[in-house]
PDB file of C-alpha atoms and ligand atoms in Angstrom:
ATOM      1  CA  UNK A1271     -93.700 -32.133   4.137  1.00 96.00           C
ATOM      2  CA  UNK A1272     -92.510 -30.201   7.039  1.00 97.00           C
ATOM      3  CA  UNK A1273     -89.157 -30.402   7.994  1.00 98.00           C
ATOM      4  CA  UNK A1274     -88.172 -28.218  11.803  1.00 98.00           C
ATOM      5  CA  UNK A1275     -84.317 -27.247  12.204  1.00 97.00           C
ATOM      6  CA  UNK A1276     -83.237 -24.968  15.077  1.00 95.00           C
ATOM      7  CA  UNK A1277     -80.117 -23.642  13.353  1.00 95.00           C
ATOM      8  CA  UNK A1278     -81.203 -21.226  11.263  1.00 96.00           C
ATOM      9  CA  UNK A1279     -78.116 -21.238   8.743  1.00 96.00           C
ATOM     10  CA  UNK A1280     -79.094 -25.271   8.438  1.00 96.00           C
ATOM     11  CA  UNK A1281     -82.569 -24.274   7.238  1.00 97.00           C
ATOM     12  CA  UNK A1282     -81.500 -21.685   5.161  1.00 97.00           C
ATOM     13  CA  UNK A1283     -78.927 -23.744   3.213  1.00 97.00           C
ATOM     14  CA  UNK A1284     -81.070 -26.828   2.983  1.00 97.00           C
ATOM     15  CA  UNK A1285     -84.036 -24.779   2.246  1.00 97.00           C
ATOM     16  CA  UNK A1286     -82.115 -23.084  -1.107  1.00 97.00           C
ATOM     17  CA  UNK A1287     -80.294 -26.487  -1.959  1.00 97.00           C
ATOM     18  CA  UNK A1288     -83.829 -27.971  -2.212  1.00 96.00           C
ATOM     19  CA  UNK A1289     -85.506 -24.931  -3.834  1.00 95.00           C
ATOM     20  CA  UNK A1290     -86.923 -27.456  -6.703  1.00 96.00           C
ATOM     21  CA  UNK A1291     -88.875 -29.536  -4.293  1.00 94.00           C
ATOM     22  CA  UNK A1292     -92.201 -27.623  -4.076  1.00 91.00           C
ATOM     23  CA  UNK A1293     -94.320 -29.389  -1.100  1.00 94.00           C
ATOM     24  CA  UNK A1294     -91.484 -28.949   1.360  1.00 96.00           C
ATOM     25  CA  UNK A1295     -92.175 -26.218   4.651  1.00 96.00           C
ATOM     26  CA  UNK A1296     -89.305 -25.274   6.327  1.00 97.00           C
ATOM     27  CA  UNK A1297     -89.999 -23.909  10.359  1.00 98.00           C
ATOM     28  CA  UNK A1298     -86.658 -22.547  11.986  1.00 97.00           C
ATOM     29  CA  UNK A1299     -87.103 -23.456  15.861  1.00 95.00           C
ATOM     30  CA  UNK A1300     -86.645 -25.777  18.631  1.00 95.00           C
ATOM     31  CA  UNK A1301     -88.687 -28.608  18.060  1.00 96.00           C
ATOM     32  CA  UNK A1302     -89.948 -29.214  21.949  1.00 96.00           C
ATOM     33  CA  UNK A1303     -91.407 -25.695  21.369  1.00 96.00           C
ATOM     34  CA  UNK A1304     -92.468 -25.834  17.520  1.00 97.00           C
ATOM     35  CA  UNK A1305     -93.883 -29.464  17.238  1.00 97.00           C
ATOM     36  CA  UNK A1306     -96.984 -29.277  19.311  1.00 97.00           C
ATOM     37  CA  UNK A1307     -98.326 -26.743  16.954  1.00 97.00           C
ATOM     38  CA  UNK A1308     -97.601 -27.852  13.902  1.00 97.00           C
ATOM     39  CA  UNK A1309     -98.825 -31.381  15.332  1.00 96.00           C
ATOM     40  CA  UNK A1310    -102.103 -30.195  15.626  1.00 94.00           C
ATOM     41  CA  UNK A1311    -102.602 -28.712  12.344  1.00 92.00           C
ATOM     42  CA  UNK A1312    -102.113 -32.118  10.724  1.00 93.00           C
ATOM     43  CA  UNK A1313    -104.988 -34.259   9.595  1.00 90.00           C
ATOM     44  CA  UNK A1314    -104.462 -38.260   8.399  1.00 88.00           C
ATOM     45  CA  UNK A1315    -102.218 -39.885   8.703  1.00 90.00           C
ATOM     46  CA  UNK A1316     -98.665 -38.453   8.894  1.00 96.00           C
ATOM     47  CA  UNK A1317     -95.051 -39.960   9.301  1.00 98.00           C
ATOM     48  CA  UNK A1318     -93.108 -38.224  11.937  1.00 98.00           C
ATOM     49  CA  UNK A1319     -89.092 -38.812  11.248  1.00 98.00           C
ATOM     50  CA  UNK A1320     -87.613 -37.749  14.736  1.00 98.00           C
ATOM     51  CA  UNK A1321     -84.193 -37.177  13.782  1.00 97.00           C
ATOM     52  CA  UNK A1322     -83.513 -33.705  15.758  1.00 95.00           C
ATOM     53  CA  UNK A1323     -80.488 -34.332  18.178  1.00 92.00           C
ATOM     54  CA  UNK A1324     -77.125 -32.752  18.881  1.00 90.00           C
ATOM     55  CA  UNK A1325     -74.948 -34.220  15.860  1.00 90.00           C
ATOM     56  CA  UNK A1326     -71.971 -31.741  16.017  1.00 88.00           C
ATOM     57  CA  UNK A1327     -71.096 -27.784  16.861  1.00 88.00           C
ATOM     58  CA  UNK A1328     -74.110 -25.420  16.323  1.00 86.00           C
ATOM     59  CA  UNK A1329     -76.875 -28.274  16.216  1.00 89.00           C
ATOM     60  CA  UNK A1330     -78.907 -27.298  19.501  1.00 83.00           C
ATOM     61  CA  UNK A1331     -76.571 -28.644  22.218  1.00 78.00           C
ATOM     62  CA  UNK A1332     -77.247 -25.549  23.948  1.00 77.00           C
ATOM     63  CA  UNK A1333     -80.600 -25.777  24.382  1.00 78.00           C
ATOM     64  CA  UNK A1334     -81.256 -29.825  24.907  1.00 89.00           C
ATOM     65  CA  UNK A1335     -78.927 -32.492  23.164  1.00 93.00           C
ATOM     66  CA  UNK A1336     -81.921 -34.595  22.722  1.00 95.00           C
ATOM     67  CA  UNK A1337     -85.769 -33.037  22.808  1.00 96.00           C
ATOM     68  CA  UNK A1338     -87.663 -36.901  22.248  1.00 97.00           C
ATOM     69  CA  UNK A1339     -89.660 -36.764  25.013  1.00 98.00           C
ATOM     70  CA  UNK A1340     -91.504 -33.553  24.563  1.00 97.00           C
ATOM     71  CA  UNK A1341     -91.790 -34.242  20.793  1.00 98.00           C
ATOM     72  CA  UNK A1342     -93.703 -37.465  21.159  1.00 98.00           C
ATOM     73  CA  UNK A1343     -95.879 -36.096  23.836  1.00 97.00           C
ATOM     74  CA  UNK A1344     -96.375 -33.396  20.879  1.00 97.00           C
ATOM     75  CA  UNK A1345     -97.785 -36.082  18.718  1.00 97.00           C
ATOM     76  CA  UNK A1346    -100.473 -37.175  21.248  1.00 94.00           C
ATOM     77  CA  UNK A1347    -102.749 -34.972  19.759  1.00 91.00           C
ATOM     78  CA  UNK A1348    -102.412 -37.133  16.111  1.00 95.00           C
ATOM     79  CA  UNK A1349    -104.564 -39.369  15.316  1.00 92.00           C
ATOM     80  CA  UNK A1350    -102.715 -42.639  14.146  1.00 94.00           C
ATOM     81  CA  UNK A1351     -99.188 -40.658  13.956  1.00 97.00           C
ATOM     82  CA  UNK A1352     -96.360 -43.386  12.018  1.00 98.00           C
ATOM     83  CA  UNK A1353     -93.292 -42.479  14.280  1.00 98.00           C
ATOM     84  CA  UNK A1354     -90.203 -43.008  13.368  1.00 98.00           C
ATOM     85  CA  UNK A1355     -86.626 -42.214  15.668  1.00 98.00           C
ATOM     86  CA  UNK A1356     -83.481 -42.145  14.284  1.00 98.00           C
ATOM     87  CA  UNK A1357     -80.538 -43.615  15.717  1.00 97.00           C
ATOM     88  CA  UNK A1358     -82.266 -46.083  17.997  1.00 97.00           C
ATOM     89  CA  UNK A1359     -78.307 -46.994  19.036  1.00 97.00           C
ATOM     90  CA  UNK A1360     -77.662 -43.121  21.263  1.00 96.00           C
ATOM     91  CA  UNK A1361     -80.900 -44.806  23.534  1.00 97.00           C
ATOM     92  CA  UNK A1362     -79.540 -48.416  24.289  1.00 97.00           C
ATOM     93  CA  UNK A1363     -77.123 -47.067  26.266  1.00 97.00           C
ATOM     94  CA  UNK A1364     -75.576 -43.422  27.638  1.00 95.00           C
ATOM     95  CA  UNK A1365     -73.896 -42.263  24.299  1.00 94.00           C
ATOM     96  CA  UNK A1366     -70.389 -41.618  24.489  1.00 93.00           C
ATOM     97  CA  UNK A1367     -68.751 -37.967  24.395  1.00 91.00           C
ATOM     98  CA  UNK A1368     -68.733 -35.274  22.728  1.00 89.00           C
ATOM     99  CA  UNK A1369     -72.297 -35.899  23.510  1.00 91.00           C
ATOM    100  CA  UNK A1370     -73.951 -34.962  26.928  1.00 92.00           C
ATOM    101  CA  UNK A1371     -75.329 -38.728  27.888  1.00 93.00           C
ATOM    102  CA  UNK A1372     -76.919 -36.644  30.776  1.00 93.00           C
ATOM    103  CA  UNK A1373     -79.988 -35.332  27.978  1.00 94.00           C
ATOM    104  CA  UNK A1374     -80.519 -38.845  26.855  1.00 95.00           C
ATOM    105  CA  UNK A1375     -83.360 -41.170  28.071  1.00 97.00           C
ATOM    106  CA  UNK A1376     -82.382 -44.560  27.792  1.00 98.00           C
ATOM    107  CA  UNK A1377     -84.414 -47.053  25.742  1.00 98.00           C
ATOM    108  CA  UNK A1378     -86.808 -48.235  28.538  1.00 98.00           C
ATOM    109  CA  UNK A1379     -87.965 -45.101  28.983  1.00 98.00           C
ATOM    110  CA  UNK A1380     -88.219 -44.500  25.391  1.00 98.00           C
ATOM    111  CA  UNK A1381     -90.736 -47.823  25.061  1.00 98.00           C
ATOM    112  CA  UNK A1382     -92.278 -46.465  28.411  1.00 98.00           C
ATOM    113  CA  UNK A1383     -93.337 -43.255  26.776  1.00 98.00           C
ATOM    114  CA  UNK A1384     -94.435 -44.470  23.292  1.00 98.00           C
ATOM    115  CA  UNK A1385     -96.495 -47.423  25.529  1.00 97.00           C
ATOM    116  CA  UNK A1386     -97.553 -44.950  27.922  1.00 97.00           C
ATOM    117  CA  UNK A1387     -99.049 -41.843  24.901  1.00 97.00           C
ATOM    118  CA  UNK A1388     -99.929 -44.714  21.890  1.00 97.00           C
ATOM    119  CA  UNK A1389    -101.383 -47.658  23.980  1.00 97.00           C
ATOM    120  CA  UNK A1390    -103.001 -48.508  20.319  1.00 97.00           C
ATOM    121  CA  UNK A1391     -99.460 -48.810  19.044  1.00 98.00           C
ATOM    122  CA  UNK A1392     -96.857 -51.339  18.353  1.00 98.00           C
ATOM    123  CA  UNK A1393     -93.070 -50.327  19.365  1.00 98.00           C
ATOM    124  CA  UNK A1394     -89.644 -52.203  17.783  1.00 97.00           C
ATOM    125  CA  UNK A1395     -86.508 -51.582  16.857  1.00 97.00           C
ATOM    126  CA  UNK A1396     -85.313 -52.066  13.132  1.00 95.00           C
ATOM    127  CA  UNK A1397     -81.838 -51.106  11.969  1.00 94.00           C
ATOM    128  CA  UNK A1398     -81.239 -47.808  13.915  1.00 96.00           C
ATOM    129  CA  UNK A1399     -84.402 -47.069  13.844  1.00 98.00           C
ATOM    130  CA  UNK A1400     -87.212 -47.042  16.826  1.00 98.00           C
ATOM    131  CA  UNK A1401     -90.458 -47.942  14.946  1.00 98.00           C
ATOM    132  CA  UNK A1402     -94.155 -47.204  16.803  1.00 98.00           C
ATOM    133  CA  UNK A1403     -96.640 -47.598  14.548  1.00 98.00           C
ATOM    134  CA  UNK A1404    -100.816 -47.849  14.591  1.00 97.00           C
ATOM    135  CA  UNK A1405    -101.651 -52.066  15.318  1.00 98.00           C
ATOM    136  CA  UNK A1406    -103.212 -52.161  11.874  1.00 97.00           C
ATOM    137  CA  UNK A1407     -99.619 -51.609  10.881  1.00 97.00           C
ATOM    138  CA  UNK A1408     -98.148 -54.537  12.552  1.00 97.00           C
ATOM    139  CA  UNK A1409     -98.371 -57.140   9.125  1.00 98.00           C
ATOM    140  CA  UNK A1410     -96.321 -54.518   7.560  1.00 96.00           C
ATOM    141  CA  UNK A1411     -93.975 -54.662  10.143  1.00 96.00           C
ATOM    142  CA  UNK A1412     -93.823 -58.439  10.331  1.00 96.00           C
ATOM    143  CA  UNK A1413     -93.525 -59.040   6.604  1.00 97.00           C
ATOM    144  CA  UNK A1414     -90.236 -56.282   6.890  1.00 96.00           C
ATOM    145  CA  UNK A1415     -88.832 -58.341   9.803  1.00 95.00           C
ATOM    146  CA  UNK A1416     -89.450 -61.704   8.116  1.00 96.00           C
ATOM    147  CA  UNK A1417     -88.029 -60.524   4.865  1.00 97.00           C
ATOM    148  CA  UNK A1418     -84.893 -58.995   6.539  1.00 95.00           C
ATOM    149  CA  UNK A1419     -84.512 -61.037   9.153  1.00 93.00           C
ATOM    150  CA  UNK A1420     -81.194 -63.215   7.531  1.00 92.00           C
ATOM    151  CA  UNK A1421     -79.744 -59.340   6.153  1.00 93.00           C
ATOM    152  CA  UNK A1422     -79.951 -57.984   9.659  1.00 91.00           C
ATOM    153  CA  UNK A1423     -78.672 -60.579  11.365  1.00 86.00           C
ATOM    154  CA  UNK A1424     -76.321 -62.720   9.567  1.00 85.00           C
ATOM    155  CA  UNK A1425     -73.815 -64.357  12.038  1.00 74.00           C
ATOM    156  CA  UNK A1426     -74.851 -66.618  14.872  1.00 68.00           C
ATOM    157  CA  UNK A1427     -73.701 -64.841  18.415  1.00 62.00           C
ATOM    158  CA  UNK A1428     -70.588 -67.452  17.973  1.00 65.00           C
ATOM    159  CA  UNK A1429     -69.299 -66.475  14.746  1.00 68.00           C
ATOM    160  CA  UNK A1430     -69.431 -62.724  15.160  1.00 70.00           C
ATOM    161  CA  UNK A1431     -67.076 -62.163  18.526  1.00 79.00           C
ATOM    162  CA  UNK A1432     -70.662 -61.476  20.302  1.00 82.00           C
ATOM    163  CA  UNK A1433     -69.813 -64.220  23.191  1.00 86.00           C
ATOM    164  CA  UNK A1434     -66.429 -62.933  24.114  1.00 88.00           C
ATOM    165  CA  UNK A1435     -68.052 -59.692  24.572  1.00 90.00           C
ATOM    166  CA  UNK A1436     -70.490 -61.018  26.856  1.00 91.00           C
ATOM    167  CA  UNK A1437     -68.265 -63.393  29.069  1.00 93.00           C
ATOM    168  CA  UNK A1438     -66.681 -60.502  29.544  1.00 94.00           C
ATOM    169  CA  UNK A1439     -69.560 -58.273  30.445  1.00 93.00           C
ATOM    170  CA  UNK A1440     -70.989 -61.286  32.921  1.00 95.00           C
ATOM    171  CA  UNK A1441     -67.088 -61.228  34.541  1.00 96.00           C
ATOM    172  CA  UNK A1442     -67.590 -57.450  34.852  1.00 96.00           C
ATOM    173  CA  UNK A1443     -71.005 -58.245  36.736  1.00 96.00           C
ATOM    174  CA  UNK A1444     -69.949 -60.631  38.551  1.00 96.00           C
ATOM    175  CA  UNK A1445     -67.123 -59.064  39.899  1.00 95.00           C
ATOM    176  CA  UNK A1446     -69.243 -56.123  40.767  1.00 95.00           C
ATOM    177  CA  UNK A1447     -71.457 -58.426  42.832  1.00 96.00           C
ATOM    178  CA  UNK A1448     -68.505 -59.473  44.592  1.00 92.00           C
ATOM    179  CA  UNK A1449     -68.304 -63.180  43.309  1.00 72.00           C
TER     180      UNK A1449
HETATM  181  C1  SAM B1759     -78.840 -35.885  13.287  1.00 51.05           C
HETATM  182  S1  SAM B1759     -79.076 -34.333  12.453  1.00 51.05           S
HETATM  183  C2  SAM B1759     -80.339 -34.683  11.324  1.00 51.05           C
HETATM  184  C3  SAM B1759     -79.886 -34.634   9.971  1.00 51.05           C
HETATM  185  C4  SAM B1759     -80.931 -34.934   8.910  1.00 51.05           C
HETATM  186  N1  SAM B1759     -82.079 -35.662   9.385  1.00 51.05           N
HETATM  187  C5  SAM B1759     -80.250 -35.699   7.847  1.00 51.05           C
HETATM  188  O1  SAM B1759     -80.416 -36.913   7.786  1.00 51.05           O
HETATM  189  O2  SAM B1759     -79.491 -35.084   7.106  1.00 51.05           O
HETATM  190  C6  SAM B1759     -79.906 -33.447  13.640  1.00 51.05           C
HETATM  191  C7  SAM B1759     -80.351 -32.046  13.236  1.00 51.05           C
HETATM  192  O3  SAM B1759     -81.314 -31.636  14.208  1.00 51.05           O
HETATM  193  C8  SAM B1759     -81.047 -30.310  14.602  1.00 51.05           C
HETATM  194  N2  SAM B1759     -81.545 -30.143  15.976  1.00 51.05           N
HETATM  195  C9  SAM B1759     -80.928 -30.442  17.140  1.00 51.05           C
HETATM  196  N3  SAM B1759     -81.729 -30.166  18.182  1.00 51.05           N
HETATM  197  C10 SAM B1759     -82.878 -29.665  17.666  1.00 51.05           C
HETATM  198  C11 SAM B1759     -84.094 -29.192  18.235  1.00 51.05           C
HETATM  199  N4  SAM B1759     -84.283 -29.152  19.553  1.00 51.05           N
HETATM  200  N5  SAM B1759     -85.059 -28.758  17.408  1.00 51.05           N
HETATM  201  C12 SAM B1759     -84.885 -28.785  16.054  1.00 51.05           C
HETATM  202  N6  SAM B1759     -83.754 -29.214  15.457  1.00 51.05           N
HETATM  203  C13 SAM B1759     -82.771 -29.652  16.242  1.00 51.05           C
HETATM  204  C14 SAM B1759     -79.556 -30.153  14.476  1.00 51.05           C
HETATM  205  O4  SAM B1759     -79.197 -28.792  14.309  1.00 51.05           O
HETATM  206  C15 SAM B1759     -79.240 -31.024  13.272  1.00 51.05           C
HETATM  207  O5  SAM B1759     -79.261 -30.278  12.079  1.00 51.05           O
END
């Protein structure tokens, strides 16, 4: 396992808290700069958690709040890369401050890129979590979204205040279009 962090005192900490756990690398850098590298030493198949966003003070705001689209262009050079993205929510929308919504991509151009670099690939969304994953994948996929399907979504849009929300929204709309 390799696991990139561009604060170093992060590293270091996690680095000594997980001392025991032998197989573990730990790179100190900005990911945009550190992935494509380390992408291209890797052989097989390989999971790629993309987790590496601004979450707080000292966690790479300074440099880009949210690096995604050079890290999955790092990946084209994988073959059959499993990519996972964390908190699928911050690209559905411009996420609220403290964050900088202005170093976000929103989700459209999140599917156009994974489309676009892994043509071979089949993109979703489950829990927070963007999933693009080889095609011979997809059974495993659909056997986790059958499965889940009644634990994800338990409440018809009625029952869980989802249609008030969206009158609302269409009003908003609406009145925008100047009906
Ligand atoms: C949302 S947290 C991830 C936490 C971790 N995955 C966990 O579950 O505990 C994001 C981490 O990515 C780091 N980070 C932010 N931008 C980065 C970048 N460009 N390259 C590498 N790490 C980055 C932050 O410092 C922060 O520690």
């Amino acid at each position: 396992m390799i696991t990139i962090e561009v604060n170093p005192e992060i590293s270091r900490t996690t680095s000594r808290r997980l001392a025991h756990l032998i197989n573990i690398e730990f790179v100190i850098g900005n990911s945009a700069e550190v992935l494509p590298t380390i992408a291209k030493r890797l052989a097989g198949a390989t999971v790629f958690w993309l987790d590496g966003h601004y979450c707080g003070p000292g966690t790479g705001a300074d440099i880009d709040e949210c690096p995604i689209v050079a890290e999955v262009e790092a990946l084209k050079s994988c073959v059959n890369p499993i990519i996972l993205i964390d908190d699928a929510r911050c690209f559905l929308g411009p996420p609220p401050p403290p964050h900088k919504s202005e170093h976000w991509i929103g989700i459209d151009d999140l599917f156009n890129l994974l489309w676009k670099n892994f043509p071979n690939h089949v993109t979703t969304i489950l829990d927070d979590v963007v999933v693009c994953v080889p095609k011979m994948l997809k059974p495993v996929l659909d056997e986790d979204w059958h499965s889940n399907f009644a634990e994800r979504y338990p409440f018809s849009s009625t029952q869980s205040g989802v249609f008030p929300r969206l009158t609302n929204f269409a009003r908003r709309v609406l009145a925008r279009l100047g009906n």
